[in-house]
Structures are given as structure tokens and as C-alpha cells.
Amino acid sequence: MRVRMVRVAELAVLQDIERAAGRWFFEVGMAEIAEDEPLSVGELTAFVEAGLAWVAVDGEDRPVGYLIAERVDDALHVEQVSVHPDAARRGVGRELLEHAARVAVEQGLPALTLTTFAEVPWNAPYYGRCGFVPVPEADLGPELREVRAREAAAGLDRWPRLAMRRTL
């Protein structure tokens, strides 16, 4: 598996990966999340233009997973990481996270952050195995606090959510 920058021509493929990966949420009673539309091509383009969008590709250079990020407070914040179910449980998500960690270090950032569902097995428990630890609400930086506020306003706090941080 190889990780490389996303090409603008692949953005619809990223949306397809997101839709396919979202289906897992039906299994845990989160139909609203499963049916949620991915970011628009325009929104994804902004991550590509910022140089903060990567895909994991198969042997034929086809994307099987992706990660988009942005700088939030003092960290590289993982906005989204998704793996197509056909490529699940093969280390794709972990490799994307490791790639983001290398980029963060290259940029002089001390950590990765993300927000996630606390009780979904492939969310917070998985990220914990990848070295992330929960960040108490009182310790959130102003920008990460804003991310959490936007998520709450969008209704995501209907299910327990938390911010996590991985020191690099």
C-alpha cells in the first residue's frame, strides 16, 4: 500500500469511499450518520489545494482510503479518515494516520488531533490503539473547541463524542 497526495480528479472517488464506509454506522444504530452526505467536491478541493489530502492506493493506484486534515491550534487535525469496506482491517487507516503524523512532524507540529464518536468500536477505541488519548473539554484549545461546537450544532452530540490527541 502506498499513500500519496489526492488528485482533484479523484474527489468523487473519495465521496464514494465515504458513503461506503458510512454504511457501517447502520450496524450500530446510527442511520443518520450512515446516510449523511460526504463533503462536497468544493470542500474537498480546499484540502487538496492546501496540500492536506492523502489517499491510500492499491497496487493499481486506485484510492481505497483517504485522510484530510487542517491545522487546528498547535496540531494537525484529522478532519476525516475513511477506508472503503473492501479494504478494511488491512492497516489502511493506520497507515494514513502515520502519514499524517509524519507530515505534522515535518511541519514542526507536536501532535495530531481528531474528534470522534466515543462508543463506536472503529472510532475512539480504534484511535486509542493508534496512540490517541481523550482530551478533557477543559483542555481544548480555542480552535478545537470551535470544531466541537460546530459538531454539536450539527447534531453530532446526539451520540457521545470526544476530542483526542496523539503527541508526536
Coordinates of N, CA, C and O in Angstrom, one line a residue:
M1 N 0.8 -1.2 0.0 CA 0.0 0.0 0.0 C 0.9 1.2 0.0 O 1.9 1.3 0.6
R2 N 0.4 2.2 -0.7 CA 1.2 3.5 -0.8 C 0.2 4.6 -0.5 O -1.0 4.5 -0.8
V3 N 0.8 5.7 0.1 CA 0.0 6.9 0.4 C 0.6 8.0 -0.5 O 1.8 8.2 -0.6
R4 N -0.3 8.7 -1.1 CA 0.1 9.9 -1.9 C -0.9 11.0 -1.8 O -2.0 10.8 -1.2
M5 N -0.6 12.1 -2.4 CA -1.5 13.3 -2.4 C -2.7 12.9 -3.3 O -2.6 12.2 -4.2
V6 N -3.9 13.5 -2.9 CA -5.1 13.3 -3.6 C -5.0 14.1 -4.9 O -4.5 15.3 -4.9
R7 N -5.5 13.6 -6.0 CA -5.7 14.4 -7.2 C -7.1 14.9 -7.3 O -8.1 14.2 -7.0
V8 N -7.3 16.1 -7.8 CA -8.6 16.7 -7.9 C -9.6 15.8 -8.7 O -10.7 15.7 -8.3
A9 N -9.1 15.1 -9.7 CA -9.9 14.2 -10.5 C -10.5 13.0 -9.7 O -11.4 12.4 -10.1
E10 N -9.9 12.8 -8.5 CA -10.3 11.7 -7.6 C -11.4 12.0 -6.6 O -11.8 11.2 -5.8
L11 N -11.8 13.3 -6.5 CA -12.6 13.7 -5.4 C -13.9 13.0 -5.3 O -14.4 12.7 -4.3
A12 N -14.5 12.7 -6.5 CA -15.8 11.9 -6.5 C -15.5 10.5 -5.9 O -16.4 9.9 -5.2
V13 N -14.3 9.9 -6.1 CA -14.0 8.6 -5.6 C -13.9 8.7 -4.1 O -14.4 7.8 -3.4
L14 N -13.4 9.8 -3.5 CA -13.4 10.0 -2.1 C -14.8 10.0 -1.5 O -15.0 9.4 -0.5
Q15 N -15.7 10.7 -2.2 CA -17.1 10.7 -1.8 C -17.6 9.3 -1.8 O -18.4 8.9 -0.8
D16 N -17.3 8.5 -2.8 CA -17.8 7.1 -2.8 C -17.3 6.3 -1.7 O -18.0 5.5 -1.1
I17 N -16.0 6.5 -1.3 CA -15.4 5.8 -0.2 C -16.1 6.2 1.1 O -16.4 5.3 1.9
E18 N -16.3 7.5 1.2 CA -17.0 8.0 2.4 C -18.4 7.3 2.6 O -18.8 6.9 3.6
R19 N -19.2 7.3 1.5 CA -20.5 6.7 1.5 C -20.4 5.2 1.9 O -21.2 4.8 2.7
A20 N -19.5 4.5 1.3 CA -19.4 3.1 1.5 C -19.0 2.9 3.0 O -19.5 2.0 3.7
A21 N -18.0 3.6 3.5 CA -17.6 3.4 4.9 C -18.7 3.8 5.8 O -18.8 3.2 6.9
G22 N -19.5 4.8 5.5 CA -20.5 5.2 6.3 C -21.6 4.2 6.6 O -22.3 4.2 7.6
R23 N -21.7 3.2 5.7 CA -22.7 2.1 5.9 C -22.5 1.4 7.2 O -23.5 0.8 7.7
W24 N -21.3 1.3 7.7 CA -21.0 0.6 9.0 C -21.9 1.2 10.1 O -22.2 0.5 11.1
F25 N -22.2 2.5 10.0 CA -22.9 3.1 11.1 C -24.4 2.5 11.2 O -24.9 2.6 12.3
F26 N -24.9 1.9 10.2 CA -26.2 1.3 10.3 C -26.1 0.2 11.3 O -27.1 0.0 12.1
E27 N -25.0 -0.5 11.4 CA -24.9 -1.6 12.3 C -24.9 -1.2 13.8 O -25.1 -2.1 14.7
V28 N -24.6 0.0 14.1 CA -24.6 0.5 15.5 C -25.7 1.4 15.8 O -25.7 2.2 16.7
G29 N -26.8 1.4 14.9 CA -28.0 2.2 15.2 C -27.8 3.7 14.9 O -28.5 4.5 15.5
M30 N -26.9 4.1 14.0 CA -26.6 5.5 13.7 C -26.9 5.7 12.3 O -26.1 6.2 11.5
A31 N -28.2 5.5 11.9 CA -28.6 5.6 10.5 C -28.4 7.1 10.0 O -28.0 7.2 8.8
E32 N -28.6 8.1 10.8 CA -28.4 9.4 10.4 C -26.9 9.7 9.9 O -26.7 10.4 9.0
I33 N -26.0 9.1 10.6 CA -24.6 9.2 10.2 C -24.3 8.4 9.0 O -23.6 8.9 8.0
A34 N -24.9 7.2 8.9 CA -24.7 6.4 7.7 C -25.2 7.1 6.4 O -24.7 6.9 5.4
E35 N -26.3 7.8 6.6 CA -26.9 8.4 5.4 C -26.4 9.9 5.2 O -26.8 10.5 4.2
D36 N -25.6 10.4 6.0 CA -25.0 11.7 5.9 C -24.2 11.8 4.6 O -23.4 10.9 4.3
E37 N -24.4 12.9 3.8 CA -23.6 13.0 2.6 C -22.2 13.5 2.9 O -21.9 14.2 3.9
P38 N -21.2 13.0 2.2 CA -19.8 13.4 2.4 C -19.6 14.9 2.0 O -20.5 15.5 1.5
L39 N -18.5 15.4 2.3 CA -18.1 16.8 1.9 C -18.3 16.9 0.4 O -18.1 16.0 -0.3
S40 N -18.6 18.1 0.0 CA -18.8 18.4 -1.4 C -17.4 18.4 -2.1 O -16.3 18.5 -1.5
V41 N -17.4 18.3 -3.4 CA -16.2 18.4 -4.2 C -15.5 19.7 -3.9 O -14.2 19.8 -3.7
G42 N -16.2 20.8 -3.8 CA -15.6 22.1 -3.5 C -14.9 22.1 -2.1 O -13.8 22.6 -2.0
E43 N -15.6 21.5 -1.1 CA -15.0 21.5 0.2 C -13.7 20.6 0.2 O -12.7 20.9 0.8
L44 N -13.8 19.5 -0.5 CA -12.6 18.6 -0.6 C -11.5 19.3 -1.4 O -10.3 19.1 -1.0
T45 N -11.8 20.0 -2.4 CA -10.8 20.7 -3.2 C -10.0 21.6 -2.3 O -8.7 21.7 -2.5
A46 N -10.6 22.3 -1.3 CA -9.8 23.2 -0.4 C -8.7 22.4 0.3 O -7.6 22.9 0.5
F47 N -9.0 21.2 0.7 CA -8.0 20.3 1.4 C -6.8 20.0 0.4 O -5.7 20.0 0.8
V48 N -7.2 19.6 -0.8 CA -6.2 19.3 -1.8 C -5.3 20.5 -2.1 O -4.1 20.4 -2.1
E49 N -5.9 21.7 -2.3 CA -5.2 22.9 -2.6 C -4.3 23.3 -1.4 O -3.2 23.8 -1.6
A50 N -4.6 22.9 -0.2 CA -3.8 23.2 1.0 C -2.7 22.2 1.2 O -1.9 22.3 2.0
G51 N -2.7 21.1 0.3 CA -1.7 20.1 0.5 C -1.9 19.2 1.6 O -1.0 18.5 2.2
L52 N -3.2 19.1 2.1 CA -3.5 18.3 3.3 C -4.6 17.2 3.0 O -5.5 17.0 3.8
A53 N -4.5 16.5 1.9 CA -5.4 15.5 1.5 C -4.6 14.3 0.9 O -3.8 14.6 -0.1
W54 N -4.7 13.2 1.5 CA -3.9 12.0 1.0 C -4.8 10.8 0.8 O -5.9 10.6 1.5
V55 N -4.4 10.0 -0.1 CA -5.1 8.7 -0.4 C -4.2 7.5 -0.2 O -3.0 7.7 -0.4
A56 N -4.7 6.5 0.3 CA -4.0 5.2 0.3 C -4.5 4.5 -1.0 O -5.7 4.5 -1.2
V57 N -3.6 4.0 -1.8 CA -3.9 3.4 -3.0 C -3.5 1.9 -3.1 O -2.6 1.5 -2.4
D58 N -4.3 1.2 -3.9 CA -3.9 -0.2 -4.1 C -2.8 -0.4 -5.1 O -2.3 0.6 -5.6
G59 N -2.5 -1.6 -5.5 CA -1.4 -1.8 -6.4 C -1.6 -1.2 -7.8 O -0.7 -1.1 -8.6
E60 N -2.8 -0.9 -8.1 CA -3.1 -0.3 -9.4 C -3.4 1.2 -9.3 O -4.0 1.8 -10.2
D61 N -3.0 1.8 -8.2 CA -3.1 3.2 -7.9 C -4.5 3.7 -7.8 O -4.8 4.9 -8.0
R62 N -5.4 2.8 -7.3 CA -6.8 3.2 -7.1 C -7.0 3.5 -5.6 O -6.6 2.7 -4.7
P63 N -7.6 4.7 -5.3 CA -7.8 5.0 -3.8 C -8.7 4.0 -3.1 O -9.7 3.6 -3.7
V64 N -8.2 3.6 -1.9 CA -9.0 2.7 -1.1 C -9.4 3.3 0.2 O -10.1 2.8 1.0
G65 N -8.7 4.4 0.5 CA -8.9 5.2 1.7 C -8.4 6.6 1.6 O -7.6 6.8 0.7
Y66 N -8.8 7.5 2.5 CA -8.3 8.8 2.4 C -8.3 9.5 3.7 O -9.0 9.1 4.7
L67 N -7.5 10.5 3.9 CA -7.4 11.4 5.1 C -7.3 12.8 4.6 O -6.5 13.1 3.7
I68 N -8.1 13.7 5.3 CA -8.0 15.1 5.0 C -7.7 15.7 6.4 O -8.2 15.2 7.4
A69 N -6.9 16.8 6.4 CA -6.5 17.4 7.7 C -6.4 18.9 7.5 O -6.4 19.5 6.4
E70 N -6.3 19.6 8.6 CA -6.1 21.0 8.7 C -5.4 21.4 10.0 O -5.4 20.6 10.9
R71 N -4.8 22.5 10.0 CA -4.1 22.9 11.2 C -5.2 23.5 12.2 O -5.9 24.4 11.8
V72 N -5.2 23.0 13.4 CA -6.1 23.5 14.4 C -5.3 23.6 15.7 O -4.6 22.7 16.2
D73 N -5.3 24.8 16.2 CA -4.5 25.2 17.4 C -3.0 24.8 17.1 O -2.5 25.3 16.0
D74 N -2.4 24.0 17.9 CA -1.0 23.7 17.7 C -0.8 22.3 17.0 O 0.3 21.7 17.1
A75 N -1.8 21.8 16.4 CA -1.7 20.4 15.9 C -2.2 20.3 14.5 O -2.9 21.2 13.9
L76 N -1.9 19.2 13.8 CA -2.5 18.8 12.6 C -3.8 18.0 12.9 O -3.7 17.0 13.6
H77 N -4.9 18.5 12.6 CA -6.2 18.0 13.0 C -6.7 17.1 11.8 O -6.9 17.5 10.7
V78 N -7.0 15.8 12.1 CA -7.6 14.9 11.2 C -9.1 15.2 11.1 O -9.9 14.9 12.0
E79 N -9.4 15.8 10.0 CA -10.8 16.2 9.7 C -11.7 15.0 9.4 O -12.8 14.8 9.8
Q80 N -11.1 14.1 8.6 CA -11.8 12.9 8.1 C -10.8 11.8 7.7 O -9.8 12.1 7.0
V81 N -11.0 10.6 8.1 CA -10.3 9.5 7.6 C -11.3 8.4 7.4 O -12.1 8.1 8.2
S82 N -11.3 7.9 6.1 CA -12.2 6.8 5.8 C -11.6 5.8 4.9 O -10.7 6.1 4.1
V83 N -12.0 4.6 5.1 CA -11.5 3.4 4.3 C -12.6 2.7 3.7 O -13.6 2.4 4.4
H84 N -12.5 2.4 2.5 CA -13.6 1.6 1.8 C -13.7 0.2 2.5 O -12.7 -0.4 2.8
P85 N -14.9 -0.3 2.8 CA -15.1 -1.5 3.5 C -14.3 -2.7 2.8 O -13.9 -3.6 3.5
D86 N -14.2 -2.7 1.5 CA -13.4 -3.7 0.8 C -12.0 -3.8 1.2 O -11.3 -4.8 1.0
A87 N -11.4 -2.7 1.8 CA -10.0 -2.6 2.2 C -9.9 -2.5 3.7 O -8.8 -2.3 4.2
A88 N -11.0 -2.7 4.4 CA -10.9 -2.6 5.9 C -10.1 -3.7 6.5 O -9.9 -4.8 5.9
R89 N -9.6 -3.4 7.7 CA -8.8 -4.3 8.5 C -7.5 -4.8 7.8 O -7.1 -5.9 8.0
R90 N -6.9 -3.9 7.1 CA -5.7 -4.2 6.4 C -4.6 -3.1 6.7 O -3.6 -3.1 6.0
G91 N -4.9 -2.3 7.7 CA -3.9 -1.3 8.1 C -4.0 0.0 7.3 O -3.1 0.8 7.4
V92 N -5.0 0.1 6.5 CA -5.1 1.3 5.6 C -5.3 2.6 6.5 O -4.5 3.6 6.3
G93 N -6.2 2.6 7.4 CA -6.4 3.7 8.2 C -5.2 4.1 9.1 O -4.8 5.3 9.2
R94 N -4.6 3.1 9.6 CA -3.4 3.3 10.4 C -2.3 3.9 9.6 O -1.6 4.8 10.0
E95 N -2.1 3.4 8.4 CA -1.0 4.0 7.5 C -1.3 5.4 7.1 O -0.4 6.3 7.1
L96 N -2.6 5.8 6.9 CA -3.0 7.2 6.7 C -2.7 8.0 7.9 O -2.1 9.1 7.7
L97 N -3.0 7.5 9.1 CA -2.7 8.3 10.3 C -1.2 8.5 10.5 O -0.7 9.5 10.9
E98 N -0.4 7.4 10.2 CA 1.0 7.5 10.3 C 1.6 8.5 9.3 O 2.5 9.3 9.6
H99 N 1.0 8.6 8.1 CA 1.5 9.5 7.1 C 1.2 11.0 7.6 O 2.0 11.9 7.5
A100 N 0.0 11.2 8.2 CA -0.4 12.5 8.7 C 0.6 12.8 9.9 O 1.0 14.0 10.0
A101 N 1.0 11.9 10.7 CA 1.9 12.1 11.8 C 3.3 12.6 11.2 O 3.9 13.5 11.8
R102 N 3.7 11.9 10.2 CA 5.0 12.3 9.6 C 4.9 13.8 9.0 O 5.8 14.6 9.2
V103 N 3.8 14.1 8.4 CA 3.6 15.5 7.9 C 3.6 16.5 9.0 O 4.2 17.5 8.9
A104 N 2.9 16.1 10.1 CA 2.9 17.0 11.2 C 4.3 17.3 11.8 O 4.6 18.4 12.1
V105 N 5.1 16.2 11.9 CA 6.4 16.4 12.4 C 7.2 17.3 11.5 O 8.0 18.2 11.9
E106 N 7.1 17.0 10.2 CA 7.8 17.8 9.2 C 7.4 19.3 9.3 O 8.2 20.2 9.0
Q107 N 6.2 19.6 9.7 CA 5.7 21.0 9.8 C 6.0 21.5 11.2 O 5.6 22.7 11.5
G108 N 6.7 20.8 12.0 CA 7.0 21.3 13.4 C 5.9 21.3 14.3 O 5.9 22.0 15.3
L109 N 4.8 20.5 14.0 CA 3.7 20.4 14.9 C 3.9 19.2 15.9 O 4.3 18.2 15.5
P110 N 3.5 19.4 17.2 CA 3.7 18.4 18.2 C 2.7 17.3 18.3 O 2.9 16.4 19.1
A111 N 1.6 17.4 17.6 CA 0.5 16.4 17.8 C -0.4 16.3 16.6 O -0.5 17.2 15.8
L112 N -1.2 15.2 16.6 CA -2.4 15.1 15.8 C -3.5 15.2 16.7 O -3.5 14.7 17.9
T113 N -4.6 15.8 16.2 CA -5.9 15.7 17.0 C -7.0 15.3 16.0 O -6.8 15.2 14.8
L114 N -8.1 14.9 16.6 CA -9.3 14.5 15.9 C -10.5 14.5 16.8 O -10.3 14.6 18.1
T115 N -11.6 14.5 16.3 CA -12.9 14.3 17.1 C -13.6 13.1 16.6 O -13.4 12.7 15.4
T116 N -14.2 12.4 17.5 CA -14.8 11.1 17.1 C -15.9 10.7 18.0 O -16.1 11.3 19.1
F117 N -16.6 9.6 17.6 CA -17.6 9.0 18.5 C -17.0 8.2 19.5 O -16.1 7.3 19.2
A118 N -17.3 8.4 20.8 CA -16.7 7.7 21.9 C -16.9 6.2 22.0 O -16.1 5.5 22.4
E119 N -18.1 5.8 21.5 CA -18.5 4.4 21.8 C -18.6 3.6 20.5 O -19.0 2.4 20.6
V120 N -18.2 4.1 19.4 CA -18.2 3.3 18.2 C -16.9 2.6 18.1 O -15.8 3.2 18.1
P121 N -16.9 1.2 18.0 CA -15.6 0.5 18.0 C -14.5 0.9 17.1 O -13.4 0.9 17.4
W122 N -14.9 1.3 15.9 CA -13.9 1.7 14.9 C -13.6 3.2 15.0 O -12.9 3.8 14.1
N123 N -14.1 3.9 16.0 CA -13.8 5.3 16.3 C -12.9 5.4 17.5 O -11.7 5.0 17.4
A124 N -13.3 5.9 18.6 CA -12.4 6.2 19.7 C -11.6 5.0 20.2 O -10.4 5.1 20.4
P125 N -12.2 3.8 20.3 CA -11.4 2.7 20.8 C -10.2 2.4 19.8 O -9.1 2.1 20.2
Y126 N -10.5 2.5 18.5 CA -9.5 2.3 17.5 C -8.4 3.3 17.6 O -7.2 3.0 17.6
Y127 N -8.8 4.6 17.7 CA -7.8 5.7 17.8 C -7.0 5.5 19.0 O -5.8 5.9 19.0
G128 N -7.6 5.0 20.1 CA -6.8 4.8 21.3 C -5.7 3.8 21.0 O -4.5 3.9 21.5
R129 N -6.0 2.7 20.2 CA -5.0 1.8 19.9 C -3.9 2.4 18.9 O -2.8 1.9 18.8
C130 N -4.2 3.5 18.3 CA -3.3 4.2 17.4 C -2.5 5.3 18.2 O -1.8 6.1 17.5
G131 N -2.7 5.3 19.5 CA -1.9 6.3 20.3 C -2.6 7.6 20.7 O -2.0 8.5 21.3
F132 N -3.8 7.7 20.3 CA -4.6 8.9 20.7 C -5.1 8.8 22.1 O -5.5 7.7 22.5
V133 N -5.2 9.9 22.8 CA -5.8 9.9 24.2 C -6.9 11.0 24.2 O -6.8 12.0 23.5
P134 N -7.9 10.7 25.0 CA -9.0 11.7 25.1 C -8.5 13.1 25.7 O -7.6 13.1 26.5
V135 N -9.0 14.1 25.2 CA -8.7 15.5 25.7 C -9.9 16.0 26.4 O -11.0 16.1 25.9
P136 N -9.7 16.2 27.7 CA -10.9 16.8 28.5 C -11.3 18.1 27.9 O -10.5 18.9 27.4
E137 N -12.6 18.3 28.0 CA -13.2 19.6 27.4 C -12.5 20.8 27.9 O -12.2 21.7 27.2
A138 N -12.1 20.8 29.2 CA -11.5 22.0 29.8 C -10.1 22.3 29.1 O -9.6 23.4 29.2
D139 N -9.5 21.3 28.5 CA -8.1 21.4 27.9 C -8.1 21.7 26.4 O -7.1 21.7 25.8
L140 N -9.3 21.8 25.8 CA -9.4 22.0 24.4 C -8.9 23.4 24.1 O -9.2 24.4 24.8
G141 N -8.1 23.6 23.0 CA -7.7 24.9 22.5 C -8.8 25.6 21.9 O -9.9 25.0 21.6
P142 N -8.7 26.9 21.7 CA -9.9 27.6 21.2 C -10.4 27.1 19.8 O -11.6 27.1 19.6
E143 N -9.5 26.7 18.9 CA -10.0 26.3 17.6 C -10.6 24.9 17.7 O -11.6 24.6 17.0
L144 N -10.0 24.0 18.5 CA -10.6 22.7 18.7 C -12.0 22.8 19.4 O -12.9 22.1 19.1
R145 N -12.1 23.7 20.3 CA -13.3 24.0 21.0 C -14.4 24.4 19.9 O -15.5 24.0 20.0
E146 N -13.9 25.2 18.9 CA -14.8 25.7 17.9 C -15.3 24.5 17.0 O -16.4 24.4 16.6
V147 N -14.3 23.6 16.7 CA -14.7 22.4 15.9 C -15.8 21.6 16.7 O -16.8 21.2 16.1
R148 N -15.6 21.4 18.0 CA -16.6 20.7 18.7 C -17.9 21.4 18.8 O -19.0 20.8 18.7
A149 N -17.9 22.7 18.8 CA -19.1 23.5 18.8 C -19.9 23.3 17.5 O -21.1 23.2 17.5
R150 N -19.2 23.3 16.4 CA -19.8 23.1 15.1 C -20.4 21.7 15.0 O -21.5 21.5 14.5
E151 N -19.7 20.7 15.5 CA -20.2 19.4 15.5 C -21.5 19.3 16.4 O -22.5 18.6 15.9
A152 N -21.5 19.9 17.5 CA -22.7 19.9 18.4 C -23.8 20.6 17.7 O -25.0 20.1 17.7
A153 N -23.6 21.7 17.0 CA -24.6 22.4 16.3 C -25.2 21.6 15.2 O -26.4 21.7 14.8
A154 N -24.4 20.7 14.6 CA -24.8 19.9 13.5 C -25.6 18.6 14.0 O -26.0 17.8 13.2
G155 N -25.7 18.5 15.3 CA -26.4 17.4 15.9 C -25.6 16.1 16.2 O -26.1 15.1 16.6
L156 N -24.3 16.2 16.0 CA -23.4 15.0 16.2 C -23.3 14.6 17.7 O -23.1 13.4 18.0
D157 N -23.6 15.5 18.6 CA -23.5 15.2 20.0 C -24.7 14.4 20.5 O -24.8 14.1 21.7
R158 N -25.6 14.0 19.6 CA -26.7 13.1 19.9 C -26.1 11.8 20.5 O -26.7 11.1 21.3
W159 N -24.9 11.5 20.0 CA -24.1 10.3 20.4 C -22.9 10.8 21.1 O -22.3 11.9 20.7
P160 N -22.4 10.1 22.1 CA -21.2 10.7 22.8 C -20.0 10.9 21.9 O -19.6 10.0 21.1
R161 N -19.4 12.1 22.0 CA -18.3 12.4 21.1 C -17.2 13.0 22.0 O -17.4 13.4 23.1
L162 N -16.0 12.9 21.5 CA -14.9 13.5 22.2 C -13.7 13.9 21.3 O -13.7 13.5 20.1
A163 N -12.9 14.7 21.8 CA -11.7 15.1 21.1 C -10.5 14.2 21.6 O -10.5 13.8 22.8
M164 N -9.6 13.9 20.7 CA -8.5 13.0 21.1 C -7.2 13.7 20.5 O -7.3 14.4 19.5
R165 N -6.1 13.3 21.2 CA -4.8 13.9 20.8 C -3.7 12.8 20.8 O -3.7 12.0 21.7
R166 N -2.9 12.9 19.8 CA -1.7 12.0 19.8 C -0.4 12.8 19.8 O -0.2 13.5 18.8
T167 N 0.3 12.8 20.8 CA 1.6 13.5 20.9 C 2.6 12.8 20.0 O 2.7 11.6 20.0
L168 N 3.3 13.6 19.2 CA 4.3 13.1 18.3 C 5.7 13.2 18.8 O 6.0 14.1 19.6

